Amino acid sequence: MSRPYEPWASSADVRVRMQGNRSRDTRPELALRRAIHARGLRYRVGVRPLPSLRRTADLVFTRCKVAVFLDGCFWHGCPEHHSLAATNSSFWAEKVRKNRDRDADTNRRLADAGWLVIRVWEHEDPVIAAERVSALVMERRKK
């Protein structure tokens, strides 16, 4: 039995705009990838670090087991920039809460499997974030 359709968008126009949000190859993600690539590091894009876990990392360094996630401030509840939705606020608050819970679960599962998880906020300077990622990847490679 299917459940009745409950629109999550406040209007058809909002729905179209929200569906236009990209899940990968966003401007912040491309900037981070360029900055990391410029440092001589090579990575895989948009893959599951653990094939059995339905979670995709933005950048994966498979040999040294480092997974990088670039989190959007709205979608993942950035403590610095997250703003409450003006319309349908209870739906969006619950959505962000579930995203944060899933992020914490992902971090735990990957760490349990020996992975290092790096989370980067979309508002972070990509060059500074790339320096952090590079340092951690190089440190893991030495082990």
Backbone as JSON, one array per atom type, in Angstrom:
{
  "sequence": "MSRPYEPWASSADVRVRMQGNRSRDTRPELALRRAIHARGLRYRVGVRPLPSLRRTADLVFTRCKVAVFLDGCFWHGCPEHHSLAATNSSFWAEKVRKNRDRDADTNRRLADAGWLVIRVWEHEDPVIAAERVSALVMERRKK",
  "N": [[0.85, -1.18, 0.0], [0.65, 2.13, -0.91], [1.74, 5.22, 0.44], [0.0, 8.32, 1.0], [0.64, 11.07, -1.2], [2.78, 13.55, -0.06], [3.72, 16.68, -0.42], [6.99, 17.99, -0.14], [7.93, 20.41, -0.76], [7.1, 23.87, -0.66], [5.86, 25.0, -2.8], [5.26, 24.53, -6.34], [7.19, 25.86, -7.78], [9.28, 26.18, -5.93], [9.86, 23.51, -5.56], [10.93, 22.78, -8.09], [13.25, 24.38, -8.09], [14.62, 23.26, -5.88], [15.02, 20.64, -6.75], [16.85, 21.15, -8.67], [19.24, 21.37, -7.39], [22.49, 20.22, -7.31], [23.9, 16.96, -6.76], [26.47, 16.18, -6.93], [29.68, 17.38, -8.18], [29.47, 20.07, -7.55], [30.04, 23.65, -7.22], [31.67, 24.26, -4.87], [32.73, 21.67, -4.44], [34.14, 21.12, -6.82], [36.08, 23.13, -6.66], [37.5, 22.31, -4.37], [38.42, 19.81, -5.27], [40.09, 20.63, -7.41], [42.04, 22.06, -5.97], [43.16, 20.05, -4.37], [44.1, 18.3, -6.32], [46.0, 19.93, -7.52], [47.95, 19.81, -5.63], [49.16, 17.5, -6.19], [47.93, 15.15, -5.49], [46.01, 12.21, -6.09], [42.79, 10.85, -6.57], [39.67, 9.1, -6.09], [36.4, 9.8, -7.3], [33.2, 10.27, -5.94], [32.55, 7.62, -4.89], [31.76, 4.58, -3.08], [33.23, 4.12, -0.02], [33.09, 1.78, 1.49], [31.88, -0.98, -0.02], [29.63, -2.35, 0.89], [28.16, -0.51, 2.27], [25.74, 1.88, 1.79], [26.7, 4.59, 1.18], [28.15, 7.41, -0.19], [31.26, 8.85, -0.7], [32.71, 12.06, -1.33], [35.37, 12.41, -2.18], [37.78, 9.88, -2.47], [40.51, 8.25, -1.15], [41.77, 5.45, -1.82], [43.91, 3.59, -1.24], [45.14, 4.49, 1.13], [43.0, 4.62, 2.73], [41.22, 6.95, 3.16], [38.46, 9.01, 3.4], [36.73, 11.69, 2.04], [34.3, 14.05, 2.74], [32.3, 16.57, 1.49], [30.37, 18.8, 2.97], [27.26, 20.43, 2.69], [26.22, 23.58, 3.97], [23.5, 24.16, 4.57], [22.18, 21.64, 4.21], [23.47, 19.91, 5.98], [23.48, 21.09, 8.42], [25.3, 23.18, 9.34], [27.07, 24.59, 12.02], [27.82, 27.22, 11.93], [26.68, 28.52, 9.66], [24.15, 27.5, 9.07], [20.74, 28.0, 8.34], [17.42, 28.32, 9.46], [14.65, 26.95, 7.76], [12.17, 28.96, 6.25], [9.71, 28.24, 5.34], [7.71, 25.35, 5.7], [9.11, 24.44, 7.9], [9.32, 22.47, 9.97], [9.54, 20.05, 8.58], [12.0, 20.44, 7.22], [13.76, 20.83, 9.35], [13.7, 18.31, 10.54], [14.69, 16.8, 8.4], [17.35, 17.77, 8.19], [18.26, 17.01, 10.73], [18.15, 14.2, 10.47], [20.03, 13.89, 8.41], [22.37, 14.7, 9.76], [22.49, 12.74, 11.74], [22.86, 10.49, 10.1], [25.34, 11.18, 8.99], [26.98, 11.03, 11.29], [26.71, 8.31, 11.84], [27.86, 7.24, 9.53], [30.5, 8.19, 9.8], [31.24, 6.73, 12.1], [30.96, 4.03, 11.24], [32.8, 3.89, 9.11], [35.18, 4.54, 10.45], [35.31, 2.35, 12.18], [35.94, 0.45, 10.31], [38.5, 1.06, 9.73], [38.96, 3.38, 8.3], [39.82, 6.82, 7.68], [37.92, 9.61, 8.2], [37.25, 12.65, 6.71], [35.69, 15.66, 7.11], [34.49, 18.4, 5.35], [33.3, 21.66, 5.33], [31.11, 23.4, 3.1], [31.58, 26.14, 3.05], [34.21, 26.5, 3.7], [37.52, 27.61, 2.93], [38.78, 26.41, -0.05], [41.51, 25.95, -0.59], [42.78, 25.94, 1.9], [41.37, 23.83, 3.07], [42.22, 21.81, 1.33], [44.9, 21.7, 1.99], [44.72, 20.65, 4.58], [43.52, 18.14, 4.04], [45.5, 17.04, 2.37], [47.73, 16.91, 4.14], [46.79, 15.03, 6.01], [46.34, 12.79, 4.38], [48.95, 12.29, 3.45], [50.18, 11.7, 5.87], [48.83, 9.34, 6.56], [49.73, 7.71, 4.5], [52.35, 7.23, 5.19], [52.23, 5.36, 7.14]],
  "CA": [[0.0, 0.0, 0.0], [1.46, 3.34, -0.98], [1.27, 6.28, 1.32], [-0.46, 9.48, 0.21], [1.69, 12.02, -1.59], [2.88, 14.73, 0.78], [4.79, 17.48, -1.0], [7.94, 18.57, 0.8], [8.17, 21.79, -1.19], [5.95, 24.73, -0.38], [5.2, 25.32, -4.07], [5.85, 23.85, -7.49], [8.39, 26.62, -8.14], [10.31, 25.8, -4.96], [10.21, 22.12, -5.85], [11.81, 22.78, -9.26], [14.54, 24.92, -7.66], [15.29, 22.3, -5.0], [15.44, 19.5, -7.56], [17.98, 21.59, -9.46], [20.48, 21.3, -6.6], [23.31, 19.08, -7.74], [24.39, 16.1, -5.68], [27.93, 16.13, -7.08], [30.25, 18.38, -9.09], [29.06, 21.43, -7.18], [31.14, 24.61, -7.28], [32.64, 24.03, -3.79], [33.39, 20.38, -4.63], [35.11, 21.27, -7.9], [37.19, 23.95, -6.15], [38.28, 21.45, -3.48], [39.11, 18.81, -6.09], [41.18, 21.3, -8.12], [43.1, 22.4, -5.01], [43.83, 18.81, -3.97], [44.8, 17.81, -7.51], [47.16, 20.8, -7.71], [48.96, 19.38, -4.66], [49.74, 16.25, -6.68], [47.21, 13.97, -4.98], [45.01, 11.63, -6.98], [41.69, 10.32, -5.77], [38.47, 8.66, -6.82], [35.29, 10.72, -7.06], [31.84, 9.74, -5.83], [32.49, 6.16, -4.72], [31.49, 4.08, -1.74], [34.43, 3.58, 0.61], [32.75, 0.39, 1.81], [30.85, -1.37, -0.97], [28.42, -2.84, 1.57], [27.49, 0.63, 2.9], [25.18, 2.76, 0.75], [27.09, 5.97, 1.44], [29.14, 7.8, -1.18], [32.14, 9.95, -0.32], [33.01, 12.96, -2.45], [36.72, 12.04, -2.62], [38.24, 8.69, -1.76], [41.9, 7.82, -1.34], [41.53, 4.05, -1.46], [45.06, 2.88, -0.67], [45.4, 4.87, 2.53], [41.7, 4.59, 3.41], [40.76, 8.27, 3.57], [37.23, 9.41, 2.72], [36.46, 13.11, 2.23], [32.92, 14.45, 2.49], [32.1, 18.01, 1.46], [29.0, 18.95, 3.45], [26.6, 21.72, 2.48], [25.85, 24.22, 5.23], [22.07, 23.99, 4.84], [21.77, 20.24, 4.25], [24.1, 19.16, 7.06], [23.33, 21.83, 9.67], [26.54, 23.87, 9.74], [26.84, 25.41, 13.22], [28.15, 28.61, 11.63], [25.89, 29.13, 8.59], [22.84, 26.9, 8.83], [19.59, 28.86, 8.63], [16.17, 27.57, 9.5], [13.77, 27.2, 6.61], [11.03, 29.81, 6.59], [8.5, 27.51, 4.98], [7.78, 23.91, 5.94], [10.29, 24.37, 8.77], [9.44, 21.22, 10.73], [10.04, 19.04, 7.64], [13.42, 20.67, 6.95], [14.52, 20.6, 10.59], [13.81, 16.85, 10.67], [15.57, 16.36, 7.32], [18.73, 18.09, 8.58], [18.59, 16.14, 11.87], [18.43, 12.86, 9.94], [21.31, 13.97, 7.69], [23.45, 14.74, 10.75], [22.55, 11.4, 12.35], [23.46, 9.61, 9.11], [26.76, 11.54, 8.91], [27.65, 10.47, 12.47], [26.72, 6.86, 11.64], [28.85, 7.0, 8.48], [31.81, 8.39, 10.43], [31.5, 5.61, 13.01], [31.14, 2.79, 10.48], [34.07, 3.95, 8.37], [36.26, 4.47, 11.44], [35.37, 0.96, 12.63], [36.55, -0.33, 9.24], [39.88, 1.5, 9.53], [39.03, 4.56, 7.43], [39.86, 8.17, 8.24], [36.89, 10.44, 7.58], [37.49, 14.09, 6.77], [34.5, 16.43, 6.75], [34.8, 19.77, 4.95], [32.09, 22.45, 5.09], [31.13, 24.07, 1.79], [32.04, 27.52, 3.19], [35.64, 26.54, 3.98], [38.42, 27.96, 1.83], [39.21, 25.13, -0.63], [42.97, 25.78, -0.51], [43.07, 25.55, 3.29], [40.83, 22.47, 3.24], [43.09, 20.91, 0.58], [46.12, 21.53, 2.79], [44.37, 19.73, 5.66], [43.34, 16.81, 3.45], [46.81, 16.59, 1.91], [48.56, 16.55, 5.3], [46.28, 13.79, 6.6], [46.59, 11.69, 3.43], [50.39, 12.0, 3.48], [50.44, 11.05, 7.17], [48.33, 7.96, 6.48], [50.57, 6.97, 3.55], [53.61, 6.87, 5.86], [52.01, 4.23, 8.05]],
  "C": [[0.89, 1.24, 0.0], [0.88, 4.41, -0.07], [0.87, 7.49, 0.49], [0.7, 10.44, -0.05], [1.63, 13.25, -0.69], [4.03, 15.57, 0.23], [5.69, 18.08, 0.08], [8.25, 20.01, 0.45], [6.91, 22.61, -0.98], [5.2, 25.14, -1.64], [5.9, 24.57, -5.19], [7.15, 24.54, -7.91], [9.56, 26.26, -7.22], [10.79, 24.38, -5.24], [11.19, 22.03, -7.02], [13.19, 23.29, -8.88], [15.31, 23.92, -6.8], [15.78, 21.09, -5.78], [16.63, 19.85, -8.44], [19.3, 21.57, -8.7], [21.23, 20.04, -6.98], [23.76, 18.27, -6.55], [25.9, 15.92, -5.78], [28.36, 17.14, -8.13], [29.72, 19.78, -8.83], [30.27, 22.36, -7.24], [32.14, 24.4, -6.13], [33.41, 22.71, -3.95], [34.46, 20.47, -5.73], [36.32, 22.09, -7.45], [38.09, 23.12, -5.24], [39.07, 20.42, -4.29], [40.29, 19.43, -6.84], [42.35, 21.58, -7.18], [43.86, 21.15, -4.56], [44.65, 18.26, -5.13], [46.07, 18.62, -7.75], [48.29, 20.45, -6.73], [49.56, 18.03, -5.04], [49.04, 14.99, -6.19], [46.17, 13.51, -6.0], [44.02, 10.84, -6.14], [40.6, 9.8, -6.68], [37.33, 9.57, -6.4], [33.98, 9.96, -6.97], [31.75, 8.24, -5.74], [32.18, 5.81, -3.27], [32.81, 3.58, -1.14], [34.26, 2.12, 1.0], [31.62, -0.03, 0.87], [29.54, -1.82, -0.32], [27.61, -1.71, 2.21], [27.03, 1.59, 1.82], [25.43, 4.23, 1.08], [28.24, 6.29, 0.49], [29.95, 8.98, -0.67], [32.44, 10.8, -1.56], [34.38, 12.66, -3.04], [37.16, 10.84, -1.8], [39.68, 8.39, -2.16], [41.92, 6.37, -0.87], [42.7, 3.37, -0.77], [45.31, 3.22, 0.79], [44.11, 5.0, 3.34], [41.32, 5.94, 4.03], [39.54, 8.63, 2.73], [36.94, 10.87, 3.06], [35.01, 13.38, 1.84], [32.86, 15.97, 2.52], [30.63, 18.25, 1.79], [28.48, 20.36, 3.2], [26.1, 22.28, 3.8], [24.37, 24.03, 5.55], [21.73, 22.53, 5.09], [22.32, 19.47, 5.44], [24.15, 19.95, 8.37], [24.61, 22.47, 10.18], [26.26, 24.76, 10.96], [27.08, 26.9, 12.97], [27.16, 29.27, 10.66], [24.5, 28.55, 8.37], [21.73, 27.87, 9.21], [18.34, 27.99, 8.59], [15.31, 27.94, 8.3], [12.57, 28.02, 7.07], [9.72, 29.09, 6.34], [8.73, 26.03, 5.2], [8.94, 23.59, 6.9], [10.42, 23.07, 9.54], [9.97, 20.09, 9.83], [11.55, 19.2, 7.47], [14.28, 20.47, 8.18], [14.74, 19.1, 10.8], [14.76, 16.28, 9.62], [17.03, 16.59, 7.7], [19.17, 17.22, 9.76], [18.94, 14.74, 11.39], [19.75, 12.84, 9.17], [22.48, 13.93, 8.67], [23.61, 13.38, 11.44], [23.22, 10.41, 11.39], [24.96, 9.9, 8.96], [27.54, 10.93, 10.08], [27.75, 8.95, 12.35], [27.78, 6.47, 10.6], [30.26, 7.12, 9.05], [32.18, 7.19, 11.29], [31.79, 4.33, 12.23], [32.46, 2.77, 9.71], [35.25, 3.86, 9.32], [36.42, 3.04, 11.94], [36.05, 0.06, 11.6], [37.97, 0.14, 8.91], [40.05, 2.72, 8.63], [39.17, 5.83, 8.26], [38.83, 8.99, 7.48], [37.25, 11.9, 7.8], [36.22, 14.78, 6.29], [34.92, 17.87, 6.49], [33.47, 20.47, 4.73], [32.22, 23.2, 3.77], [31.67, 25.5, 1.88], [33.55, 27.62, 3.44], [36.43, 26.92, 2.72], [38.96, 26.65, 1.25], [40.71, 24.89, -0.54], [43.37, 25.34, 0.89], [42.57, 24.14, 3.56], [41.72, 21.46, 2.52], [44.4, 20.67, 1.32], [45.88, 20.53, 3.92], [44.25, 18.3, 5.14], [44.7, 16.24, 3.04], [47.68, 16.13, 3.06], [48.1, 15.22, 5.89], [46.51, 12.59, 5.69], [48.07, 11.3, 3.47], [50.78, 11.29, 4.78], [50.0, 9.58, 7.14], [49.2, 7.11, 5.55], [51.87, 6.5, 4.19], [53.45, 5.63, 6.73], [52.09, 2.91, 7.35]]
}
